[in-house]
C-alpha positions as a printed Julia matrix, in Angstrom:
147×3 Matrix{Float64}:
 65.36  -1.46  -32.58
 68.49  -1.93  -33.85
 69.89   0.94  -35.94
 67.51   3.32  -35.27
 68.01   6.66  -33.75
 65.47   8.92  -32.19
 65.61  12.59  -32.16
 63.05  14.12  -29.64
 63.01  18.29  -29.82
 61.04  20.02  -26.93
 59.93  23.2   -26.93
 58.05  25.26  -24.25
 55.65  28.35  -25.47
 56.99  28.24  -29.21
 60.65  28.52  -28.22
 62.89  25.09  -28.82
 64.6   24.13  -25.11
 66.43  21.12  -26.18
 66.89  18.31  -28.79
 68.29  15.02  -27.78
 69.2   12.12  -30.01
 69.76   8.73  -28.7
 69.88   4.99  -30.37
 67.94   3.12  -27.6
 64.7    3.67  -25.78
 65.39   6.44  -23.48
 62.81   8.45  -21.15
 63.24  12.21  -21.11
 62.53  13.92  -18.01
 61.88  17.27  -18.67
 61.53  20.28  -16.03
 59.18  23.12  -16.12
 58.56  24.87  -12.97
 55.75  27.44  -14.88
 52.44  25.36  -14.89
 50.94  27.69  -17.77
 53.6   26.73  -20.04
 52.97  25.06  -23.4
 55.03  21.89  -24.41
 55.82  20.68  -28.01
 57.16  17.55  -29.12
 58.65  16.93  -32.62
 60.06  12.97  -32.21
 61.77  11.9   -35.38
 62.7    8.04  -35.55
 65.0    7.4   -38.43
 66.78   3.97  -39.71
 70.3    4.12  -41.92
 68.9    8.27  -41.99
 65.65   7.63  -43.66
 62.55   8.24  -41.45
 60.54   5.41  -40.2
 57.03   5.23  -41.03
 54.88   6.81  -38.32
 53.34   3.78  -37.28
 56.52   2.24  -36.16
 57.02   5.12  -33.9
 55.25   5.21  -30.23
 55.63   8.02  -28.0
 54.16   8.3   -24.79
 54.3   11.38  -22.8
 53.16  11.45  -19.36
 52.58  14.75  -16.73
 55.07  14.68  -13.57
 53.35  15.56  -10.42
 55.3   17.82   -8.22
 55.59  17.02   -4.63
 53.25  19.55   -3.59
 50.28  18.13   -5.14
 50.08  15.03   -3.36
 50.7   16.62   -0.04
 47.75  18.54   -0.71
 45.43  15.85   -1.53
 46.68  13.81    2.05
 45.48  17.09    3.82
 42.14  16.95    2.25
 42.02  13.11    3.14
 43.04  14.2     6.61
 40.19  16.89    6.78
 37.85  14.26    5.46
 38.78  11.59    8.22
 38.31  14.41   10.89
 35.2   14.93   10.03
 34.33  11.36    9.9
 35.94  10.85   13.53
 34.05  13.89   14.56
 30.44  12.32   13.61
 31.34   9.74   15.17
 32.28  11.48   18.72
 28.79  13.01   18.18
 27.13   9.81   18.49
 27.59   8.95   22.38
 26.93   5.17   23.89
 23.74   6.8    25.45
 22.14   7.06   22.05
 21.55   3.6    21.61
 22.71   1.65   18.32
 23.64   3.88   15.88
 22.45   2.06   13.32
 18.97   2.12   13.85
 18.21   6.27   15.22
 14.47   5.38   14.33
 14.33   3.36   17.64
 14.15   5.83   20.84
 16.81   5.51   23.41
 16.02   4.74   26.72
 16.35   7.58   29.27
 19.74   7.81   31.16
 20.33   8.5    34.48
 23.18  11.23   35.07
 23.11  10.77   38.87
 23.67   7.95   41.26
 20.62   5.3    40.97
 17.61   5.83   42.98
 17.54   9.57   43.38
 14.81  10.18   40.97
 16.62  11.55   38.33
 15.63  10.02   35.21
 17.75  12.48   33.07
 14.5   14.94   31.85
 15.32  17.44   34.15
 12.76  16.37   36.98
 13.83  14.73   40.04
 10.3   13.24   40.95
  9.4    9.91   40.21
  5.81  10.4    40.3
  5.48  12.71   37.63
  3.56  10.88   34.79
  5.6   12.18   31.54
  8.57   9.81   33.27
  6.7    6.87   31.22
  7.59   8.97   27.61
 11.43   8.8    27.2
 12.59  11.93   24.86
 14.7   11.17   22.3
 18.23  12.52   22.51
 19.38  15.86   21.2
 21.5   15.08   18.74
 19.56  12.51   16.97
 18.83  14.73   13.99
 22.79  14.51   12.9
 22.33  10.66   12.76
 19.35  11.15   10.03
 21.83  13.45    7.83
 24.09  10.0     7.53
 20.88   7.77    6.67
 19.84   9.56    3.39
């Protein structure tokens, strides 16, 4: 916009902090460490000393993000990722297919094969309860994810 002068007045908490004039489009970077501050802006565009109609004046005000805030968000994401990893670790291969927790998993042999230990705490093969496999103890944690 040829011949146009922009005047920007910046105030913080009611006090004028700066006044900048420019004859071209310009980005003004303002620093204020106090988060509780109230900023005010007055922008006047003039051509040959005459104010332009406000419809011809456009102002974009963007709030800068301090470097500390994105780091905090990254830490939160890392915590979430760690939680997901913890849940994945709690599902052991012995639990069977984690997508179908309703199906009972087969009994596991904690010791060498053929010793009579089927993982139920009873080393005898002639016990009638051996025919019914016990569900794994951590099966309830998988149900929380399905809801």
